[in-house]
Coordinates of C-alpha atoms and ligand atoms in Angstrom, one line a residue:
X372 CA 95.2 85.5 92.5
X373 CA 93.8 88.8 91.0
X374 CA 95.6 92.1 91.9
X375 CA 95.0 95.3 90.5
X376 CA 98.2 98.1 90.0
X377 CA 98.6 101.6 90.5
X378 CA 101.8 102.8 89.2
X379 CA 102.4 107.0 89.2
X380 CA 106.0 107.7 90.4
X381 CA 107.2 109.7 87.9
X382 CA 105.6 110.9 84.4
X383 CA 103.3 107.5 83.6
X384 CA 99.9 107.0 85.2
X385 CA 99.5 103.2 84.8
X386 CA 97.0 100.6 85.9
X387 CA 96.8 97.2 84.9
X388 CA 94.9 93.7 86.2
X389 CA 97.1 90.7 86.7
X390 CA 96.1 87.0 87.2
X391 CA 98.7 85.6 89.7
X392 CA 99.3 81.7 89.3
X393 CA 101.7 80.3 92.3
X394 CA 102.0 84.1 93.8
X395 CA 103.9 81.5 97.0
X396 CA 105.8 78.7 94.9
X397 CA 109.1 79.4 93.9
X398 CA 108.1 80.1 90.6
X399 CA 105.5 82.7 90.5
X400 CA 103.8 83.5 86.6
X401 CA 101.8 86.3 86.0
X402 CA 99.1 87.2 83.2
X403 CA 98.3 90.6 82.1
X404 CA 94.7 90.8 81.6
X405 CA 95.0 94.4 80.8
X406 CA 97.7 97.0 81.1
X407 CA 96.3 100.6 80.4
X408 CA 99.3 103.4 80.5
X409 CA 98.8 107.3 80.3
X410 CA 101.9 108.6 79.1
X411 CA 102.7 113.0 80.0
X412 CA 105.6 113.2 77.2
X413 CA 103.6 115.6 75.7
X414 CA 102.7 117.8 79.2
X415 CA 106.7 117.6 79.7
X416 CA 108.0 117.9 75.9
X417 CA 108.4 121.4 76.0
X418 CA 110.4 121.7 79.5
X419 CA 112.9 119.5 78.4
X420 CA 112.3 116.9 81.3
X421 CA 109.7 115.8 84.1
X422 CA 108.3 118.8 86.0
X423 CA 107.5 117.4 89.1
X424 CA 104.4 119.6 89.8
X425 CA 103.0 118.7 86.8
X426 CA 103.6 115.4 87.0
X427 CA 101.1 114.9 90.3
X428 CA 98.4 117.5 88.9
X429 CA 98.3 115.0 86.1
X430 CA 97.8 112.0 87.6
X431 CA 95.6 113.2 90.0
X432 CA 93.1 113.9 86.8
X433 CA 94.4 110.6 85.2
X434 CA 94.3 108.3 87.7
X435 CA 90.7 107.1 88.1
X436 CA 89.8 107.0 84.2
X437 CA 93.0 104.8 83.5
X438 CA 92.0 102.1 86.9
X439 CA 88.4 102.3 85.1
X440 CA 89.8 101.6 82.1
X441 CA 92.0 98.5 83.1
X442 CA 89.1 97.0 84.7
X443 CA 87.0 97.5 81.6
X444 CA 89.4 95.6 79.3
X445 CA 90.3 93.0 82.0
X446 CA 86.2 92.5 81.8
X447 CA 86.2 92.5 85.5
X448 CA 85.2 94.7 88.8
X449 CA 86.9 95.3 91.9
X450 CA 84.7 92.5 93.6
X451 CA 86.6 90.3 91.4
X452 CA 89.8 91.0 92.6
X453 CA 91.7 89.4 95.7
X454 CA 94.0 92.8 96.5
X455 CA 95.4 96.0 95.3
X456 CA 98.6 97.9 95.0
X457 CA 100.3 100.6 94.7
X458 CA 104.0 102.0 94.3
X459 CA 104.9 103.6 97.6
X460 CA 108.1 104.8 95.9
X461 CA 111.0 105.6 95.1
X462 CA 110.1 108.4 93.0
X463 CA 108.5 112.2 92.8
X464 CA 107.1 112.6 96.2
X465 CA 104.0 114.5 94.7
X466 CA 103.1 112.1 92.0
X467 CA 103.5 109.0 94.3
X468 CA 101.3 110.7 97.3
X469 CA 98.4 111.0 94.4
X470 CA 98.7 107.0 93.8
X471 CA 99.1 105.9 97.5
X472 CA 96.2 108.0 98.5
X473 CA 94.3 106.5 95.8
X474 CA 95.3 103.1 96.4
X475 CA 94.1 103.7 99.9
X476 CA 90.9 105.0 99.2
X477 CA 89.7 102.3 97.0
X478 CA 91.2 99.6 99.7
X479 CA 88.8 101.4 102.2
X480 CA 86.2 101.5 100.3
X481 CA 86.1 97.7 98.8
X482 CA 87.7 96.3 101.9
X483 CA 90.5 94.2 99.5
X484 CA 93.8 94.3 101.0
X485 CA 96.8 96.6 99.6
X486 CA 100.6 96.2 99.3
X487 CA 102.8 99.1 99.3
X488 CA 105.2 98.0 95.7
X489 CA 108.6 99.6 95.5
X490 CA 109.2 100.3 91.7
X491 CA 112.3 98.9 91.2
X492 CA 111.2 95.6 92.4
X493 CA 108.3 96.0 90.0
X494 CA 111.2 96.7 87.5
X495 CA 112.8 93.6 88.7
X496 CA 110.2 91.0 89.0
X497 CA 108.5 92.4 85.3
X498 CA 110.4 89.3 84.0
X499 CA 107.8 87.0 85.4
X500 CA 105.0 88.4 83.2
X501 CA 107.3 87.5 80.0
X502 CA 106.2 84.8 77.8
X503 CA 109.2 83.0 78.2
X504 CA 109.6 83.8 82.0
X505 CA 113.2 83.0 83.2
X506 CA 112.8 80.9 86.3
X507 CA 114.3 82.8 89.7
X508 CA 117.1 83.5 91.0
X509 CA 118.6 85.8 88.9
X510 CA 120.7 89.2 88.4
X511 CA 119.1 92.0 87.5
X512 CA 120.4 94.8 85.8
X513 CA 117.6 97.8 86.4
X514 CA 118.7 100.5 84.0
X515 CA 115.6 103.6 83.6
X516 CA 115.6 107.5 83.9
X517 CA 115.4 107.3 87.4
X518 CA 117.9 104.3 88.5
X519 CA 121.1 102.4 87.2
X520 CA 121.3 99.5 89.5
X521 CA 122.3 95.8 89.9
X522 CA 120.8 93.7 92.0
X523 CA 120.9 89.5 93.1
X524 CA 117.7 88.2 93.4
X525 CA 118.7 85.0 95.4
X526 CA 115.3 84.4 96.1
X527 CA 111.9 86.0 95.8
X528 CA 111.3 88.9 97.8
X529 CA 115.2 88.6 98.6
X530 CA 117.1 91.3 97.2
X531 CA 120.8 92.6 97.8
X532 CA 122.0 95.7 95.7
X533 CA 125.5 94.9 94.3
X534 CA 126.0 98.3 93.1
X535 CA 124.3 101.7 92.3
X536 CA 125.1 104.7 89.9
X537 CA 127.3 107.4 91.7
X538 CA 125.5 110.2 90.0
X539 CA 123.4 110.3 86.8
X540 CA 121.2 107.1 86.0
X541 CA 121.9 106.2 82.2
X542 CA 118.6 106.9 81.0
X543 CA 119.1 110.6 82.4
X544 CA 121.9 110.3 80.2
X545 CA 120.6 109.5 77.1
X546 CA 118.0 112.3 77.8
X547 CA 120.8 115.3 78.9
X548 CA 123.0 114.4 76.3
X549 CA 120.4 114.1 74.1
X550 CA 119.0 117.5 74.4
X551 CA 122.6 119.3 74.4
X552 CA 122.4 117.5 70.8
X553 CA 119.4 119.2 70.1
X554 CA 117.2 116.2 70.0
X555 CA 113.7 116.0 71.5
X556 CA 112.6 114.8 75.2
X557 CA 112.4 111.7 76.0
X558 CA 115.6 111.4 73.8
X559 CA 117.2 108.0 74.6
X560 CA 115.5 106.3 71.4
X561 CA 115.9 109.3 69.2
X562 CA 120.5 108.5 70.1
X563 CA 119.2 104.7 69.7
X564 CA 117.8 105.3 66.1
X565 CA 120.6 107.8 64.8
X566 CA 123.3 105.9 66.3
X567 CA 122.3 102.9 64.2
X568 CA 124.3 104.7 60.8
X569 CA 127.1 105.8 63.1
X570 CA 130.3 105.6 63.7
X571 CA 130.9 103.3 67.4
X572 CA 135.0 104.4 67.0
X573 CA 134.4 107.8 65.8
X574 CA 135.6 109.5 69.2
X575 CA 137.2 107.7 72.5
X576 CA 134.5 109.1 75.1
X577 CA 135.4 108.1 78.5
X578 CA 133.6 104.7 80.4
X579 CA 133.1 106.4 83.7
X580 CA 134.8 104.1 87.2
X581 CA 136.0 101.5 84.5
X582 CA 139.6 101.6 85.7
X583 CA 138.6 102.0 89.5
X584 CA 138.7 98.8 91.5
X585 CA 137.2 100.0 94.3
X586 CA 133.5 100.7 92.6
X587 CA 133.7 97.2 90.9
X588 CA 129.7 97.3 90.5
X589 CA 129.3 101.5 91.0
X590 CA 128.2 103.4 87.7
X591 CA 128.8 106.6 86.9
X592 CA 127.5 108.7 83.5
X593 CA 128.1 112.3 84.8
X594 CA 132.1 112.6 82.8
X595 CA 130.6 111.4 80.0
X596 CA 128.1 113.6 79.3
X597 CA 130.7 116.3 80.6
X598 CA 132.7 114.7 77.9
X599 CA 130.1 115.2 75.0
X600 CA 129.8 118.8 76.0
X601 CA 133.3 119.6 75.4
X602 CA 133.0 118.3 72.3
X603 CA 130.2 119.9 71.2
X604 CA 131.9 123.1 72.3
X605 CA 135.2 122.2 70.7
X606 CA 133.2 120.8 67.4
X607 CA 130.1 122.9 67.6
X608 CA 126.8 121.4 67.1
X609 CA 127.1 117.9 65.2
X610 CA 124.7 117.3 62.5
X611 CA 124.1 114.3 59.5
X612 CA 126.8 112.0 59.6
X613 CA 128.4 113.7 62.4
X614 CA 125.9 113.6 64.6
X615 CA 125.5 109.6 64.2
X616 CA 128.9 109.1 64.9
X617 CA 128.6 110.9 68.3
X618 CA 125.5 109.0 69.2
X619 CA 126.9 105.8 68.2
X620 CA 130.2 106.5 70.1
X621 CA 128.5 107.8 73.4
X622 CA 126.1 105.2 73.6
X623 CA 128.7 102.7 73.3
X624 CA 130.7 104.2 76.0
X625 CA 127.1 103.9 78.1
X626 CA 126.7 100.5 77.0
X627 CA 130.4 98.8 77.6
X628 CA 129.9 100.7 81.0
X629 CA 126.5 99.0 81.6
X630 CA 127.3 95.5 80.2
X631 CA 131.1 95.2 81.6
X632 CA 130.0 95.4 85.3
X633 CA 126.6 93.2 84.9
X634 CA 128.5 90.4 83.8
X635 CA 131.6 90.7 86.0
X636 CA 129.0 90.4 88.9
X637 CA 127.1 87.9 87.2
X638 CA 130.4 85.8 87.1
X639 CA 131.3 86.6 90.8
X640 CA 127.1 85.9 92.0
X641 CA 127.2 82.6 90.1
X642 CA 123.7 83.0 89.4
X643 CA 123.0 81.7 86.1
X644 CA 120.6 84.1 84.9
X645 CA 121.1 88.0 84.0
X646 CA 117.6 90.1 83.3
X647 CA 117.9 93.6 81.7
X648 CA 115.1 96.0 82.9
X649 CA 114.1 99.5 83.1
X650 CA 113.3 101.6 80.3
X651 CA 116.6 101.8 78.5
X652 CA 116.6 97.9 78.3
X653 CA 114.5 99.2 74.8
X654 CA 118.4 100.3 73.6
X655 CA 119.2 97.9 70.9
X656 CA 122.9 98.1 71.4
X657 CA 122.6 97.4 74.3
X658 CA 120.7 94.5 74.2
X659 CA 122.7 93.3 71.7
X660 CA 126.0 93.9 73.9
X661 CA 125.0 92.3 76.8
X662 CA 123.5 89.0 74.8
X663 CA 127.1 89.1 73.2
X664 CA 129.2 89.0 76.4
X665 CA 126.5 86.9 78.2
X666 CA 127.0 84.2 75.4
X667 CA 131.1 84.3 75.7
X668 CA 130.4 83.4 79.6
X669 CA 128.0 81.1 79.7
X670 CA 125.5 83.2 81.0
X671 CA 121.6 83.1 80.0
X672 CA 121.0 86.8 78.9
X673 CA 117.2 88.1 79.5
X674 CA 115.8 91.0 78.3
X675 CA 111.7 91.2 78.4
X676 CA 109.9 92.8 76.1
X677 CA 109.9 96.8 76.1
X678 CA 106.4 97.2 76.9
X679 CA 107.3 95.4 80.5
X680 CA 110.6 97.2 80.7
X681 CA 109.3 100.6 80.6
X682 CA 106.9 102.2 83.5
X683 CA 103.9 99.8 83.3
X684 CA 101.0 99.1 86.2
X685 CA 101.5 95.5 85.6
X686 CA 104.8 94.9 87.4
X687 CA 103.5 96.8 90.0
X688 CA 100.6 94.3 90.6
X689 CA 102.6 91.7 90.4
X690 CA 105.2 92.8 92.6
X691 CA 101.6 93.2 95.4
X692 CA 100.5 90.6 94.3
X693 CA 103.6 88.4 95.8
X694 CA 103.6 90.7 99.1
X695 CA 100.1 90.0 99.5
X696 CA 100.5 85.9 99.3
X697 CA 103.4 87.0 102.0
X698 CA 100.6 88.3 104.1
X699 CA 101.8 91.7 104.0
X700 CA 99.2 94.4 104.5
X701 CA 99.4 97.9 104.1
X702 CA 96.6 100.2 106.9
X703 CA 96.1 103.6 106.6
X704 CA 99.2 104.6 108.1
X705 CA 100.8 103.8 104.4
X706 CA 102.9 107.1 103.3
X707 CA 105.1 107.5 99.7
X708 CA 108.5 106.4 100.4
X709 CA 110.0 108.7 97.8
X710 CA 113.9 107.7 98.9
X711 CA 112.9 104.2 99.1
X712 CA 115.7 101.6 99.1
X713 CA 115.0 98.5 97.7
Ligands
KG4_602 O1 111.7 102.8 83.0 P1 111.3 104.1 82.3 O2 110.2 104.1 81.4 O3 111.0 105.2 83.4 C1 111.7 105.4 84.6 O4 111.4 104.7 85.6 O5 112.6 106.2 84.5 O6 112.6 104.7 81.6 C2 112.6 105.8 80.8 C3 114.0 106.1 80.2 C4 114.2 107.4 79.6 O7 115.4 108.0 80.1 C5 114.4 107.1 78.1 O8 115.2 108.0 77.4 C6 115.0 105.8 78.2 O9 114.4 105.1 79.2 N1 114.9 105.0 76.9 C7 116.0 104.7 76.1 C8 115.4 104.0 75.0 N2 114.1 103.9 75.1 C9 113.8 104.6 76.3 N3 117.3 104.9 76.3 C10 118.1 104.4 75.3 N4 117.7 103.8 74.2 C11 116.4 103.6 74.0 N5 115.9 102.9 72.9
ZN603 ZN1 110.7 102.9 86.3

């Protein structure tokens, strides 16, 4: 099965072709013939963050040259394809209309069916394009700019949230604290890459709903990055050495947060399989982390490769694709679901 995706709910307008094999067996693997992404770092850059606005006027210019350009390198046409899809959300309302009305018109036009694609289940399923594709079920661990959740994937198309972040997602993290350091937008790998020579121990930041029972698979970043402010205000701006050490020690708080409640609810689900997604699933502490206490359990630790874990059309298509062998169909009546729960 051939699908084509349209991903555009928040600052990446991507489109990719994906060869289905199985879409309806339990174990689904899927091909990227091409996977073309237009990233708008640079339209955003100066704002310090996604201006929503923006964001759609840009993918309405962007999104016909980048579908044309993922069916040029998958050497195919859109007679050659069984179905479409599109994310129908959660994300910026604006950006997601642009991509829904899209994905309609060209459904319309060629008559192949479409799927409406929640992103986080693209973000989920992404796995199944990997190389070494872990076979379902599995927990998933979604951590990107937009979400911080975790989720048991029992089976496909099944999914039960175990938890959510109460407030800031950790990549929205990364980025605010980030550019209180002074560091450039998108700024979760610029803390990566300086917290490599730093200092994990050099200050105690607080781990969020650690202590609290009750939110035994909640998140929540928003103390922490109160935390860094008051130390930048008690400390000033941190710079060399300095600096390192407060990446290093803030993203450590973010990742014992992260990796402490993944695998307490990967012991509790049973489910032998953990898979780290989302854009900040690039971090390498906290890969590193969660393969560490994923090992000491006896739990099989995934983490695809970044290109699948950030914003991509491909898990999109997938993700359709798999609704489509369902016999889902999405009319005319489709609308962006920018609230979306999975
Ligand atoms: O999944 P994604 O591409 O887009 C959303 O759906 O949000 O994730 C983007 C997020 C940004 O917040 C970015 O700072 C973060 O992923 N990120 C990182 C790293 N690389 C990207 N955060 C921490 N460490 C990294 N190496
Ligand atoms: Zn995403």
């Amino acid at each position: 099965m051939r699908v084509l995706g349209l991903e555009t709910s928040c600052d990446e307008t991507a489109a990719a072709v994906v060869e289905v094999q199985e879409p309806q067996s339990e174990r689904p693997r899927g091909r990227a013939l091409s996977d073309v992404i237009h990233t708008q770092a640079a339209v955003h850059e100066r704002f310090g963050g996604v201006v929503p606005e923006l964001a759609s006027r840009d993918h309405l210019q962007r999104a016909l040259p980048v579908i044309d350009e993922a069916l040029r390198q998958a050497r195919c046409e859109l007679r050659d394809l069984d179905g479409l899809a599109v994310t129908r959300g959660p994300g910026l309302v604006g950006a997601l209309l642009v991509g829904v009305q899209v994905g309609k018109s060209l459904s319309l036009a060629s008559g192949l069916p479409l799927a409406g694609v929640n992103h986080i289940e693209g973000h989920l399923l992404a796995a199944l394009l990997a190389d070494d594709a872990p076979p379902p079920p599995w927990l998933a661990l979604v951590v990107s700019g937009g979400h911080t959740s975790l989720y048991e994937m029992r089976e496909l198309g099944q999914y039960r949230a175990l938890g959510h972040t109460l407030d800031d997602a950790a990549g929205e993290a990364f980025d605010k604290v980030a550019k209180l350091l002074g560091l450039p937008y998108p700024g979760g790998a610029h803390i990566d890459r300086l917290a490599a020579s730093g200092d994990p121990r050099a200050v105690d930041f607080p781990r969020g709903l650690s202590r609290r029972s009750r939110a035994a698979y909640d998140f929540s970043f928003s103390g922490l990055k109160t935390a860094v402010l008051t130390w930048v205000r008690e400390h000033g701006l941190p710079r060399g050495e300095q600096l390192a050490d407060v990446c290093a020690s803030f993203q450590e708080a973010v990742c014992d947060a992260l990796t402490l409640r993944a695998v307490r609810a990967a012991r509790a689900s049973r489910l032998p399989t953990l898979v780290l997604c989302g854009g900040v699933a690039a971090n390498s502490r906290l890969r590193a982390l969660l393969f560490e206490r994923c090992a000491a359990e006896g739990i099989s630790a995934v983490v695809p490769p970044p290109r699948l874990c950030t914003d991509n059309g491909a898990m999109i298509a997938l993700a359709g694709a798999l609704r489509l062998a369902r016999g889902e169909r999405a009319d005319a009546a489709l609308s962006a679901d920018p609230g979306w729960r999975l």
